[in-house]
Structure formats: C-alpha cells, structure tokens
mmCIF file of C-alpha atoms and ligand atoms in Angstrom:
data_model
loop_
_atom_site.group_PDB
_atom_site.id
_atom_site.type_symbol
_atom_site.label_atom_id
_atom_site.label_comp_id
_atom_site.label_asym_id
_atom_site.label_seq_id
_atom_site.Cartn_x
_atom_site.Cartn_y
_atom_site.Cartn_z
ATOM 1 C CA MET A 1 0.000 0.000 0.000
ATOM 2 C CA SER A 2 1.218 3.494 -0.803
ATOM 3 C CA TYR A 3 0.228 6.712 1.005
ATOM 4 C CA LYS A 4 -0.200 10.100 -0.598
ATOM 5 C CA VAL A 5 1.458 12.930 1.309
ATOM 6 C CA THR A 6 1.783 16.600 0.376
ATOM 7 C CA LEU A 7 5.388 17.778 0.803
ATOM 8 C CA ILE A 8 5.840 21.543 1.094
ATOM 9 C CA PRO A 9 9.608 22.200 0.756
ATOM 10 C CA GLY A 10 9.206 25.888 1.668
ATOM 11 C CA ASP A 11 12.138 28.318 1.487
ATOM 12 C CA GLY A 12 15.278 29.249 3.463
ATOM 13 C CA ILE A 13 16.505 26.017 5.075
ATOM 14 C CA GLY A 14 13.144 24.393 4.224
ATOM 15 C CA PRO A 15 14.244 22.592 1.041
ATOM 16 C CA GLU A 16 17.341 21.117 2.814
ATOM 17 C CA VAL A 17 15.582 19.889 5.929
ATOM 18 C CA SER A 18 12.515 18.595 4.083
ATOM 19 C CA ALA A 19 14.650 16.683 1.548
ATOM 20 C CA ALA A 20 16.542 15.133 4.479
ATOM 21 C CA ALA A 21 13.309 14.150 6.243
ATOM 22 C CA ARG A 22 11.873 12.701 3.038
ATOM 23 C CA ARG A 23 14.965 10.531 2.520
ATOM 24 C CA ALA A 24 14.810 9.359 6.142
ATOM 25 C CA VAL A 25 11.120 8.414 5.799
ATOM 26 C CA ASP A 26 11.753 6.617 2.512
ATOM 27 C CA ALA A 27 14.566 4.673 4.236
ATOM 28 C CA THR A 28 12.013 3.145 6.640
ATOM 29 C CA GLY A 29 10.440 1.366 3.670
ATOM 30 C CA VAL A 30 7.003 2.957 4.076
ATOM 31 C CA LYS A 31 5.775 3.639 0.531
ATOM 32 C CA ILE A 32 4.872 7.274 0.100
ATOM 33 C CA ASP A 33 3.777 8.973 -3.069
ATOM 34 C CA TRP A 34 5.010 12.512 -2.325
ATOM 35 C CA GLU A 35 2.994 15.281 -3.930
ATOM 36 C CA ILE A 36 5.243 18.373 -4.024
ATOM 37 C CA ALA A 37 3.477 21.687 -3.382
ATOM 38 C CA GLU A 38 5.877 24.595 -3.815
ATOM 39 C CA LEU A 39 5.230 27.586 -1.589
ATOM 40 C CA ASN A 40 7.647 30.460 -0.999
ATOM 41 C CA PRO A 41 7.638 34.284 -0.942
ATOM 42 C CA ASP A 42 7.936 34.486 -4.774
ATOM 43 C CA ILE A 43 4.868 32.314 -5.325
ATOM 44 C CA ILE A 44 2.961 34.234 -2.662
ATOM 45 C CA SER A 45 3.804 37.574 -4.283
ATOM 46 C CA LYS A 46 2.953 36.272 -7.791
ATOM 47 C CA THR A 47 -0.390 34.729 -6.809
ATOM 48 C CA GLY A 48 -1.215 37.509 -4.354
ATOM 49 C CA GLN A 49 -2.218 34.877 -1.769
ATOM 50 C CA SER A 50 -0.417 33.511 1.299
ATOM 51 C CA LEU A 51 -2.161 30.232 0.677
ATOM 52 C CA PRO A 52 -2.546 29.664 -3.066
ATOM 53 C CA GLN A 53 -5.199 27.220 -4.264
ATOM 54 C CA HIS A 54 -2.729 24.554 -5.500
ATOM 55 C CA VAL A 55 -1.505 24.028 -1.925
ATOM 56 C CA VAL A 56 -5.018 23.758 -0.489
ATOM 57 C CA ASP A 57 -6.070 21.418 -3.327
ATOM 58 C CA SER A 58 -3.126 19.108 -2.672
ATOM 59 C CA LEU A 59 -3.793 18.964 1.093
ATOM 60 C CA GLU A 60 -7.505 18.384 0.433
ATOM 61 C CA ARG A 61 -6.540 15.423 -1.777
ATOM 62 C CA THR A 62 -3.981 13.824 0.511
ATOM 63 C CA GLY A 63 -5.238 14.856 3.968
ATOM 64 C CA ILE A 64 -1.623 14.746 5.233
ATOM 65 C CA GLY A 65 1.150 17.293 4.820
ATOM 66 C CA LEU A 66 4.823 17.409 5.758
ATOM 67 C CA LYS A 67 5.633 21.080 5.695
ATOM 68 C CA ALA A 68 8.921 22.949 5.890
ATOM 69 C CA PRO A 69 8.968 26.609 6.941
ATOM 70 C CA VAL A 70 7.652 29.190 4.492
ATOM 71 C CA THR A 71 8.557 32.889 4.850
ATOM 72 C CA THR A 72 5.641 35.274 4.567
ATOM 73 C CA PRO A 73 6.735 38.292 2.442
ATOM 74 C CA ILE A 74 7.072 41.345 4.686
ATOM 75 C CA ALA A 75 5.695 43.785 2.093
ATOM 76 C CA GLY A 76 2.168 43.429 0.747
ATOM 77 C CA GLY A 77 0.248 42.930 3.965
ATOM 78 C CA TYR A 78 0.000 39.131 3.579
ATOM 79 C CA THR A 79 -1.287 37.119 6.528
ATOM 80 C CA SER A 80 1.191 34.577 7.825
ATOM 81 C CA VAL A 81 1.223 31.372 5.765
ATOM 82 C CA ASN A 82 0.937 29.255 8.900
ATOM 83 C CA VAL A 83 -1.984 31.227 10.283
ATOM 84 C CA ALA A 84 -3.750 31.037 6.885
ATOM 85 C CA LEU A 85 -3.171 27.281 6.605
ATOM 86 C CA ARG A 86 -4.344 26.548 10.131
ATOM 87 C CA LYS A 87 -7.504 28.593 9.674
ATOM 88 C CA ARG A 88 -8.304 27.361 6.149
ATOM 89 C CA LEU A 89 -8.052 23.666 7.075
ATOM 90 C CA ASP A 90 -9.268 24.206 10.644
ATOM 91 C CA LEU A 91 -6.116 22.652 12.081
ATOM 92 C CA TYR A 92 -7.133 23.538 15.603
ATOM 93 C CA ALA A 93 -4.553 21.638 17.644
ATOM 94 C CA ASN A 94 -0.855 22.377 17.541
ATOM 95 C CA VAL A 95 0.992 19.541 19.267
ATOM 96 C CA ARG A 96 4.671 19.834 20.145
ATOM 97 C CA PRO A 97 6.532 17.112 22.037
ATOM 98 C CA VAL A 98 9.591 18.482 23.829
ATOM 99 C CA ARG A 99 12.001 15.769 24.972
ATOM 100 C CA SER A 100 15.610 15.523 26.088
ATOM 101 C CA LEU A 101 17.761 13.807 23.492
ATOM 102 C CA PRO A 102 20.220 11.126 24.602
ATOM 103 C CA GLY A 103 23.786 12.375 24.623
ATOM 104 C CA LEU A 104 22.931 15.964 23.787
ATOM 105 C CA ILE A 105 24.647 18.412 26.116
ATOM 106 C CA THR A 106 22.420 21.331 27.077
ATOM 107 C CA ARG A 107 22.156 23.500 30.178
ATOM 108 C CA PHE A 108 19.487 21.053 31.344
ATOM 109 C CA SER A 109 21.184 17.739 30.441
ATOM 110 C CA ASP A 110 21.021 16.589 34.071
ATOM 111 C CA VAL A 111 17.207 16.344 34.044
ATOM 112 C CA LYS A 112 14.893 14.270 31.874
ATOM 113 C CA ILE A 113 12.507 16.561 30.069
ATOM 114 C CA ASP A 114 9.496 14.936 28.428
ATOM 115 C CA MET A 115 6.506 17.188 27.926
ATOM 116 C CA VAL A 116 3.910 17.678 25.216
ATOM 117 C CA ILE A 117 2.550 21.123 24.416
ATOM 118 C CA PHE A 118 -1.046 21.476 23.199
ATOM 119 C CA ARG A 119 -1.492 24.950 21.738
ATOM 120 C CA GLU A 120 -4.843 26.225 20.465
ATOM 121 C CA ASN A 121 -4.216 27.101 16.843
ATOM 122 C CA THR A 122 -7.073 29.145 15.404
ATOM 123 C CA GLU A 123 -7.904 32.182 17.534
ATOM 124 C CA ASP A 124 -6.645 34.380 20.419
ATOM 125 C CA LEU A 125 -4.491 37.329 19.321
ATOM 126 C CA TYR A 126 -3.920 35.522 16.010
ATOM 127 C CA SER A 127 -7.432 36.439 14.864
ATOM 128 C CA GLY A 128 -5.794 39.230 12.835
ATOM 129 C CA LEU A 129 -8.403 41.738 14.003
ATOM 130 C CA GLU A 130 -6.427 44.923 14.465
ATOM 131 C CA HIS A 131 -7.799 48.387 14.241
ATOM 132 C CA GLU A 132 -6.369 51.883 14.336
ATOM 133 C CA VAL A 133 -8.935 53.712 16.452
ATOM 134 C CA ILE A 134 -7.375 57.123 15.868
ATOM 135 C CA THR A 135 -3.847 58.028 14.803
ATOM 136 C CA ASP A 136 -1.321 56.306 17.075
ATOM 137 C CA VAL A 137 -3.969 54.355 18.988
ATOM 138 C CA VAL A 138 -4.343 50.725 17.941
ATOM 139 C CA THR A 139 -6.396 47.842 19.285
ATOM 140 C CA SER A 140 -5.726 44.177 18.642
ATOM 141 C CA LEU A 141 -8.575 41.795 19.394
ATOM 142 C CA LYS A 142 -8.031 38.682 21.454
ATOM 143 C CA VAL A 143 -10.780 36.221 20.545
ATOM 144 C CA ILE A 144 -11.442 33.252 22.831
ATOM 145 C CA THR A 145 -14.420 30.975 22.190
ATOM 146 C CA ARG A 146 -15.942 28.092 24.129
ATOM 147 C CA THR A 147 -15.905 25.859 21.030
ATOM 148 C CA ALA A 148 -12.181 26.272 20.346
ATOM 149 C CA SER A 149 -11.180 26.099 24.028
ATOM 150 C CA VAL A 150 -13.166 22.911 24.732
ATOM 151 C CA ARG A 151 -11.837 21.336 21.544
ATOM 152 C CA ILE A 152 -8.164 21.895 22.389
ATOM 153 C CA ALA A 153 -8.704 20.862 26.026
ATOM 154 C CA GLU A 154 -10.450 17.635 24.960
ATOM 155 C CA THR A 155 -7.618 16.894 22.529
ATOM 156 C CA ALA A 156 -5.017 17.373 25.271
ATOM 157 C CA PHE A 157 -6.848 15.270 27.872
ATOM 158 C CA ARG A 158 -7.645 12.470 25.413
ATOM 159 C CA PHE A 159 -4.019 12.384 24.354
ATOM 160 C CA ALA A 160 -2.911 12.306 28.007
ATOM 161 C CA ALA A 161 -5.271 9.401 28.743
ATOM 162 C CA SER A 162 -4.290 7.391 25.661
ATOM 163 C CA ALA A 163 -0.545 8.018 26.031
ATOM 164 C CA GLY A 164 -0.487 7.066 29.713
ATOM 165 C CA ARG A 165 0.421 10.587 30.768
ATOM 166 C CA LYS A 166 -0.478 11.669 34.278
ATOM 167 C CA LYS A 167 -0.853 15.457 34.408
ATOM 168 C CA VAL A 168 -2.284 18.339 32.403
ATOM 169 C CA ALA A 169 -1.411 21.953 33.273
ATOM 170 C CA ALA A 170 -3.571 24.726 31.801
ATOM 171 C CA ILE A 171 -1.594 27.953 31.354
ATOM 172 C CA HIS A 172 -3.314 31.330 31.425
ATOM 173 C CA LYS A 173 -3.356 34.952 32.571
ATOM 174 C CA ALA A 174 -6.935 34.964 33.876
ATOM 175 C CA ASN A 175 -5.994 37.233 36.770
ATOM 176 C CA ILE A 176 -5.627 40.043 34.212
ATOM 177 C CA MET A 177 -7.712 38.914 31.219
ATOM 178 C CA LYS A 178 -10.597 37.823 33.387
ATOM 179 C CA LEU A 179 -13.102 37.347 30.580
ATOM 180 C CA ALA A 180 -10.940 35.925 27.789
ATOM 181 C CA ASP A 181 -8.556 33.713 29.767
ATOM 182 C CA GLY A 182 -11.335 33.184 32.303
ATOM 183 C CA LEU A 183 -13.435 31.488 29.613
ATOM 184 C CA PHE A 184 -10.451 29.416 28.466
ATOM 185 C CA LEU A 185 -9.903 28.233 32.050
ATOM 186 C CA ARG A 186 -13.582 27.437 32.644
ATOM 187 C CA CYS A 187 -13.558 25.249 29.541
ATOM 188 C CA CYS A 188 -10.358 23.495 30.678
ATOM 189 C CA ARG A 189 -11.922 22.822 34.104
ATOM 190 C CA GLU A 190 -15.065 21.357 32.555
ATOM 191 C CA VAL A 191 -13.040 19.022 30.386
ATOM 192 C CA ALA A 192 -10.782 18.132 33.335
ATOM 193 C CA GLN A 193 -13.852 16.972 35.280
ATOM 194 C CA ARG A 194 -14.609 14.490 32.511
ATOM 195 C CA HIS A 195 -11.106 12.994 32.937
ATOM 196 C CA PRO A 196 -10.715 12.438 36.681
ATOM 197 C CA GLU A 197 -7.856 9.970 36.116
ATOM 198 C CA ILE A 198 -5.640 12.841 34.918
ATOM 199 C CA GLU A 199 -4.258 15.270 37.511
ATOM 200 C CA TYR A 200 -5.199 18.808 36.512
ATOM 201 C CA LYS A 201 -3.602 22.066 37.585
ATOM 202 C CA GLU A 202 -3.497 25.684 36.481
ATOM 203 C CA LEU A 203 -0.520 27.996 36.230
ATOM 204 C CA ILE A 204 -0.293 31.668 35.386
ATOM 205 C CA VAL A 205 1.867 32.037 32.279
ATOM 206 C CA ASP A 206 4.611 34.112 33.925
ATOM 207 C CA ASN A 207 4.967 31.634 36.774
ATOM 208 C CA ALA A 208 4.795 28.741 34.284
ATOM 209 C CA SER A 209 7.724 30.267 32.367
ATOM 210 C CA MET A 210 9.822 30.438 35.532
ATOM 211 C CA GLN A 211 8.815 26.921 36.621
ATOM 212 C CA LEU A 212 9.767 25.604 33.181
ATOM 213 C CA VAL A 213 13.292 26.898 33.673
ATOM 214 C CA ILE A 214 13.631 25.993 37.365
ATOM 215 C CA LYS A 215 12.096 22.519 37.261
ATOM 216 C CA PRO A 216 11.237 21.469 33.697
ATOM 217 C CA GLU A 217 10.967 17.794 34.636
ATOM 218 C CA GLN A 218 7.735 18.448 36.583
ATOM 219 C CA PHE A 219 5.792 19.160 33.368
ATOM 220 C CA ASP A 220 3.855 16.510 31.493
ATOM 221 C CA VAL A 221 1.088 17.872 29.199
ATOM 222 C CA LEU A 222 0.758 21.655 28.802
ATOM 223 C CA LEU A 223 -2.484 23.187 27.559
ATOM 224 C CA LEU A 224 -2.359 26.754 26.271
ATOM 225 C CA PRO A 225 -4.175 29.339 24.183
ATOM 226 C CA ASN A 226 -2.463 30.366 20.948
ATOM 227 C CA LEU A 227 -0.052 33.173 21.916
ATOM 228 C CA TYR A 228 1.232 31.683 25.183
ATOM 229 C CA GLY A 229 1.584 28.388 23.308
ATOM 230 C CA ASP A 230 3.796 30.025 20.714
ATOM 231 C CA ILE A 231 6.090 31.668 23.256
ATOM 232 C CA VAL A 232 6.254 28.745 25.676
ATOM 233 C CA SER A 233 7.079 26.380 22.761
ATOM 234 C CA ASP A 234 10.271 28.293 21.947
ATOM 235 C CA LEU A 235 11.170 28.507 25.633
ATOM 236 C CA ALA A 236 10.669 24.754 25.975
ATOM 237 C CA ALA A 237 12.677 24.128 22.778
ATOM 238 C CA GLY A 238 15.542 26.036 24.404
ATOM 239 C CA LEU A 239 15.548 23.568 27.305
ATOM 240 C CA VAL A 240 16.266 20.553 25.084
ATOM 241 C CA GLY A 241 18.724 21.890 22.502
ATOM 242 C CA GLY A 242 16.930 24.596 20.569
ATOM 243 C CA LEU A 243 14.655 25.016 17.604
ATOM 244 C CA GLY A 244 16.536 22.513 15.475
ATOM 245 C CA VAL A 245 15.209 19.545 17.455
ATOM 246 C CA VAL A 246 11.529 20.202 18.271
ATOM 247 C CA PRO A 247 8.825 18.865 15.932
ATOM 248 C CA GLY A 248 5.148 19.669 15.664
ATOM 249 C CA ALA A 249 1.794 18.586 14.307
ATOM 250 C CA ASN A 250 -1.205 20.700 13.331
ATOM 251 C CA LEU A 251 -4.272 18.534 13.658
ATOM 252 C CA GLY A 252 -7.850 19.050 12.486
ATOM 253 C CA GLU A 253 -10.824 16.751 11.997
ATOM 254 C CA LYS A 254 -9.927 15.974 8.381
ATOM 255 C CA HIS A 255 -6.340 17.073 7.873
ATOM 256 C CA ALA A 256 -2.978 16.878 9.594
ATOM 257 C CA VAL A 257 0.068 18.970 8.732
ATOM 258 C CA PHE A 258 3.399 18.142 10.365
ATOM 259 C CA GLU A 259 6.088 20.804 10.692
ATOM 260 C CA ALA A 260 9.056 21.831 12.805
ATOM 261 C CA VAL A 261 8.680 24.609 15.375
ATOM 262 C CA HIS A 262 11.487 26.590 13.703
ATOM 263 C CA GLY A 263 11.211 29.140 10.908
ATOM 264 C CA SER A 264 13.109 29.375 7.617
ATOM 265 C CA ALA A 265 16.360 30.472 9.340
ATOM 266 C CA PRO A 266 17.621 32.746 6.523
ATOM 267 C CA ASP A 267 20.888 33.312 8.449
ATOM 268 C CA ILE A 268 22.041 29.749 7.710
ATOM 269 C CA ALA A 269 20.090 28.962 4.518
ATOM 270 C CA GLY A 270 22.188 27.421 1.733
ATOM 271 C CA LYS A 271 25.189 26.776 4.014
ATOM 272 C CA GLY A 272 24.460 23.070 4.367
ATOM 273 C CA ILE A 273 24.547 23.214 8.173
ATOM 274 C CA SER A 274 20.844 23.242 9.093
ATOM 275 C CA ASN A 275 19.656 20.611 11.515
ATOM 276 C CA PRO A 276 16.939 18.376 10.015
ATOM 277 C CA THR A 277 16.115 16.704 13.363
ATOM 278 C CA ALA A 278 12.934 18.721 13.932
ATOM 279 C CA MET A 279 11.660 17.850 10.448
ATOM 280 C CA MET A 280 12.603 14.189 10.926
ATOM 281 C CA PHE A 281 10.780 14.058 14.268
ATOM 282 C CA SER A 282 7.801 15.780 12.610
ATOM 283 C CA ALA A 283 7.906 12.933 10.094
ATOM 284 C CA VAL A 284 7.944 10.460 13.020
ATOM 285 C CA MET A 285 4.722 12.073 14.263
ATOM 286 C CA MET A 286 3.330 11.789 10.739
ATOM 287 C CA LEU A 287 4.177 8.070 10.512
ATOM 288 C CA ASN A 288 2.485 7.493 13.885
ATOM 289 C CA HIS A 289 -0.579 9.388 12.665
ATOM 290 C CA MET A 290 -0.680 7.146 9.580
ATOM 291 C CA GLY A 291 -0.600 4.042 11.793
ATOM 292 C CA GLU A 292 2.984 3.163 10.808
ATOM 293 C CA GLN A 293 4.223 2.847 14.402
ATOM 294 C CA SER A 294 7.022 0.434 13.643
ATOM 295 C CA ALA A 295 8.547 2.727 10.985
ATOM 296 C CA ALA A 296 8.009 5.719 13.302
ATOM 297 C CA ASN A 297 9.879 3.957 16.121
ATOM 298 C CA ARG A 298 12.710 2.959 13.786
ATOM 299 C CA LEU A 299 13.193 6.521 12.588
ATOM 300 C CA GLN A 300 12.964 7.943 16.121
ATOM 301 C CA ASN A 301 15.503 5.406 17.389
ATOM 302 C CA ALA A 302 17.809 6.071 14.437
ATOM 303 C CA VAL A 303 17.907 9.823 15.112
ATOM 304 C CA GLU A 304 18.460 9.183 18.833
ATOM 305 C CA LYS A 305 21.292 6.788 18.036
ATOM 306 C CA VAL A 306 23.053 9.490 15.991
ATOM 307 C CA TYR A 307 22.710 11.825 18.997
ATOM 308 C CA SER A 308 24.074 9.166 21.373
ATOM 309 C CA ASP A 309 27.057 8.624 19.040
ATOM 310 C CA LYS A 310 27.696 12.414 19.076
ATOM 311 C CA ARG A 311 29.993 12.257 16.009
ATOM 312 C CA LYS A 312 27.651 13.499 13.252
ATOM 313 C CA LEU A 313 25.794 16.370 14.897
ATOM 314 C CA THR A 314 25.149 19.769 13.298
ATOM 315 C CA PRO A 315 26.681 23.021 14.665
ATOM 316 C CA ASP A 316 23.492 24.288 16.358
ATOM 317 C CA VAL A 317 23.744 21.372 18.801
ATOM 318 C CA GLY A 318 27.506 21.577 19.248
ATOM 319 C CA GLY A 319 28.671 19.355 16.376
ATOM 320 C CA THR A 320 30.691 19.977 13.225
ATOM 321 C CA ALA A 321 28.787 17.847 10.691
ATOM 322 C CA GLY A 322 26.697 19.256 7.853
ATOM 323 C CA THR A 323 23.058 18.502 7.065
ATOM 324 C CA ALA A 324 24.087 15.831 4.535
ATOM 325 C CA GLU A 325 26.436 13.969 6.908
ATOM 326 C CA PHE A 326 23.853 13.956 9.689
ATOM 327 C CA THR A 327 21.215 12.682 7.265
ATOM 328 C CA GLU A 328 23.473 9.884 5.981
ATOM 329 C CA ALA A 329 24.135 8.812 9.572
ATOM 330 C CA VAL A 330 20.398 8.673 10.310
ATOM 331 C CA ILE A 331 19.692 6.692 7.144
ATOM 332 C CA ALA A 332 22.468 4.225 8.010
ATOM 333 C CA ALA A 333 20.987 3.836 11.503
ATOM 334 C CA VAL A 334 17.497 3.243 10.049
ATOM 335 C CA ALA A 335 18.965 0.476 7.883
ATOM 336 C CA GLU A 336 20.694 -1.115 10.918
ATOM 337 C CA ARG A 337 17.486 -0.994 12.911
ATOM 338 C CA SER A 338 15.558 -2.517 9.999
ATOM 339 C CA ILE A 339 17.837 -5.551 10.156
ATOM 340 C CA GLY A 340 17.785 -5.746 13.950
ATOM 341 C CA GLY A 341 14.072 -5.023 14.343
ATOM 342 C CA ALA A 342 12.372 -2.091 15.982
ATOM 343 C CA SER A 343 12.750 -1.281 19.649
ATOM 344 C CA PRO A 344 9.714 0.620 20.865
ATOM 345 C CA ILE A 345 10.353 3.949 22.558
HETATM 346 P P1 ATP B 1 9.772 32.496 12.436
HETATM 347 O O1 ATP B 1 9.406 33.880 12.876
HETATM 348 O O2 ATP B 1 9.519 32.200 10.984
HETATM 349 O O3 ATP B 1 9.310 31.409 13.359
HETATM 350 P P2 ATP B 1 12.249 32.946 13.712
HETATM 351 O O4 ATP B 1 12.532 34.389 13.532
HETATM 352 O O5 ATP B 1 11.696 32.460 15.011
HETATM 353 O O6 ATP B 1 11.340 32.425 12.508
HETATM 354 P P3 ATP B 1 13.981 30.862 12.942
HETATM 355 O O7 ATP B 1 14.003 30.894 11.467
HETATM 356 O O8 ATP B 1 13.177 29.789 13.557
HETATM 357 O O9 ATP B 1 13.580 32.275 13.462
HETATM 358 O O10 ATP B 1 15.454 30.814 13.499
HETATM 359 C C1 ATP B 1 15.838 31.277 14.794
HETATM 360 C C2 ATP B 1 17.290 30.916 15.049
HETATM 361 O O11 ATP B 1 17.400 29.501 15.194
HETATM 362 C C3 ATP B 1 18.212 31.297 13.884
HETATM 363 O O12 ATP B 1 19.459 31.739 14.379
HETATM 364 C C4 ATP B 1 18.382 30.004 13.132
HETATM 365 O O13 ATP B 1 19.586 29.899 12.445
HETATM 366 C C5 ATP B 1 18.250 28.941 14.219
HETATM 367 N N1 ATP B 1 17.609 27.738 13.660
HETATM 368 C C6 ATP B 1 16.302 27.575 13.418
HETATM 369 N N2 ATP B 1 16.063 26.366 12.878
HETATM 370 C C7 ATP B 1 17.247 25.755 12.786
HETATM 371 C C8 ATP B 1 17.668 24.468 12.292
HETATM 372 N N3 ATP B 1 16.803 23.566 11.798
HETATM 373 N N4 ATP B 1 18.984 24.155 12.329
HETATM 374 C C9 ATP B 1 19.871 25.033 12.842
HETATM 375 N N5 ATP B 1 19.541 26.258 13.335
HETATM 376 C C10 ATP B 1 18.247 26.618 13.296
#
C-alpha cells in the first residue's frame, strides 16, 4: 500500500531539511507517493495569496502534509502562511513534544525533560483583528471561544489518557484577562472533570515560564491558548537543545500537517549546516498518525542513536557535521534498525 502525502519544501533552510526528512522516511520502507506543493515568498507575491489554491487542493486530496517553513513576504500585507493554513483547514490543535535527546549536552542535560505542548491554533491574538482607532492608537482583538477552548482541552486530555500521561497543566493569565482567559480556564476545568484519572492544575503564564526553567521535569502535558503556546514552545525548545530539534503537528478533523517549530532560518540557509532533526521528528509524528508505528519507532531510534554517538551532529547542537552527513548517519541507523528489528520507545 502506498500513502499520498503533500510535501511543502518551503524556502530558506526548508528545502534542505525537508529533503533530508523525506529521505529518512523513505529509508524506513514505508511507501509514500510525495505530492510536491511549492510555496515560498515568490509564489505568494505572484499569486497575491499567502495560501494559493494549489496548496489547499493538494492537502484536500492527501489529507496529510509534511511542511517545511515558508517565509511570509514582509511587504504586501500578507497574513502569515501558517496562520492562513491553520484557519483554512481548521487545524485547531498544535501539538509539540519536547524531549531531552540522549547524549545531547544542554544546560538542562542533568534532568529528563518529556513534555507535550497542546497549543490552540485558530484564535486568540492571532485572529488578525487589528484596528487603528485614531492616529497612534491601535487595538488588537483577542478572541477566545468556548468551542475552540473545549476542543483543544479535549484533545489534550484524550491524548494524556491514551498516552499514559499523568498530568495536564492549563496555562493562562486569567488574573488580568478575566473574561478571555477566564473562559479558556472554565472550559479546561469542565473538560478536566470528565477525565478524573488525569491530575489537573493551572498555572499563570509568567509563573509557568519560571517553573519551566527551574524545574522542567515536573511538566507533562501543557495546555495553552495560541499566543502563550507560541512563546512557551520556543522557551521549551531552548531547554532541550533549541529550535533545530523540536517537531510539531497541526491537527484538524480531516487534515494533519506536520512541521518543525522553527522558521526558515535565513541566516544559515544554503550553508548546508541546518539541523533536520525537527523535520525528521515531525515525520515520526506523521508516521504514527498514519498508523505506521514500527517505521516511526525505527526513525525515532535512528535519530536518537546518531545523537548518542555524538559524532555526526550539526553546529546548532555543538557538532561539526553538515546537514548531509547527519542525514546519511540517520539513514544508516534506520537500515541497521531494519535488520535488527524495531525497539519501541
Ligand atoms: P519564524 O518567525 O519564521 O518562526 P524565527 O525568527 O523564530 O522564525 P527561525 O528561522 O526559527 O527564526 O530561526 C531562529 C534561530 O534559530 C536562527 O538563528 C536560526 O539559524 C536557528 N535555527 C532555526 N532552525 C534551525 C535548524 N533547523 N537548524 C539550525 N539552526 C536553526
């Protein structure tokens, strides 16, 4: 059987890291018919749309996307590509697992970090509703709805229950935004009551940020509205080695798009030193979503083995290898694991 997947190579380091992830997935032996959907600032400027129809059509056909970062052109007033995609396909849940990697030296190497961030993906301050009331006075609308808040909370709790996780922490600023974050919290509490087996707690976002740095190992599942989710994701990425290693999934009822947390990193684009780990782990999430657990485990284990070996790591995580060398090492490790059989993580 062969799957159809939309591959969006993006721009900046996108083409390098997505090509590496594609090769690593193909090495697992899972048959994928990749449908390439090009999307970059040139195409956006030419079509006049941040999300041209050919990309939507492809994702509608396949239902699954592996997406590299795409830069939204600064001029022209385009909405962010990611925001447009998430809204258009109603990809309401942004899921980001943040885990320590074996052998990787970070400031937090002495603790085991293993948390999963559930970020609401469709509203909050990302509603794009900004208004200049009078000259030099601007408002930006924060939209929080019951429907979206319950949906993300249910997704987080169901995941926690099915993955054997113990705790969910809802993160908010309801002491200041009493109505908006207050509604988000009420929804989280209601959903928490339906899942008594999962320990539920609430943390104000500023305290949560400090706790994440002081004692990151205490966190299990984090549940956040859109903006706090964005900021806390980068903070959490910093605990485990940076943006190069944290993957993500955008999930809706009908579609799923997998992408790294990082952007197009123009500062290192074309230098052959970008770290494809985050894209490869996003592909692991994609394989799991497709029901290909054994291939997902093999790829995950292969990447972890390259980290344990330490010899083929990219500069962002303290190594001297290039993207190509790292990728070859992962592919070799996938092949080894295929002979030896998968070890579940
Ligand atoms: P965006 O606003 O699109 O999310 P950003 O401004 O947050 O992007 P990134 O493009 O994510 O920025 O890059 C932030 C920093 O992290 C840059 O210095 C970049 O080189 C580095 N970086 C990001 N991704 C990677 C990667 N895969 N490998 C190595 N370094 C990376």
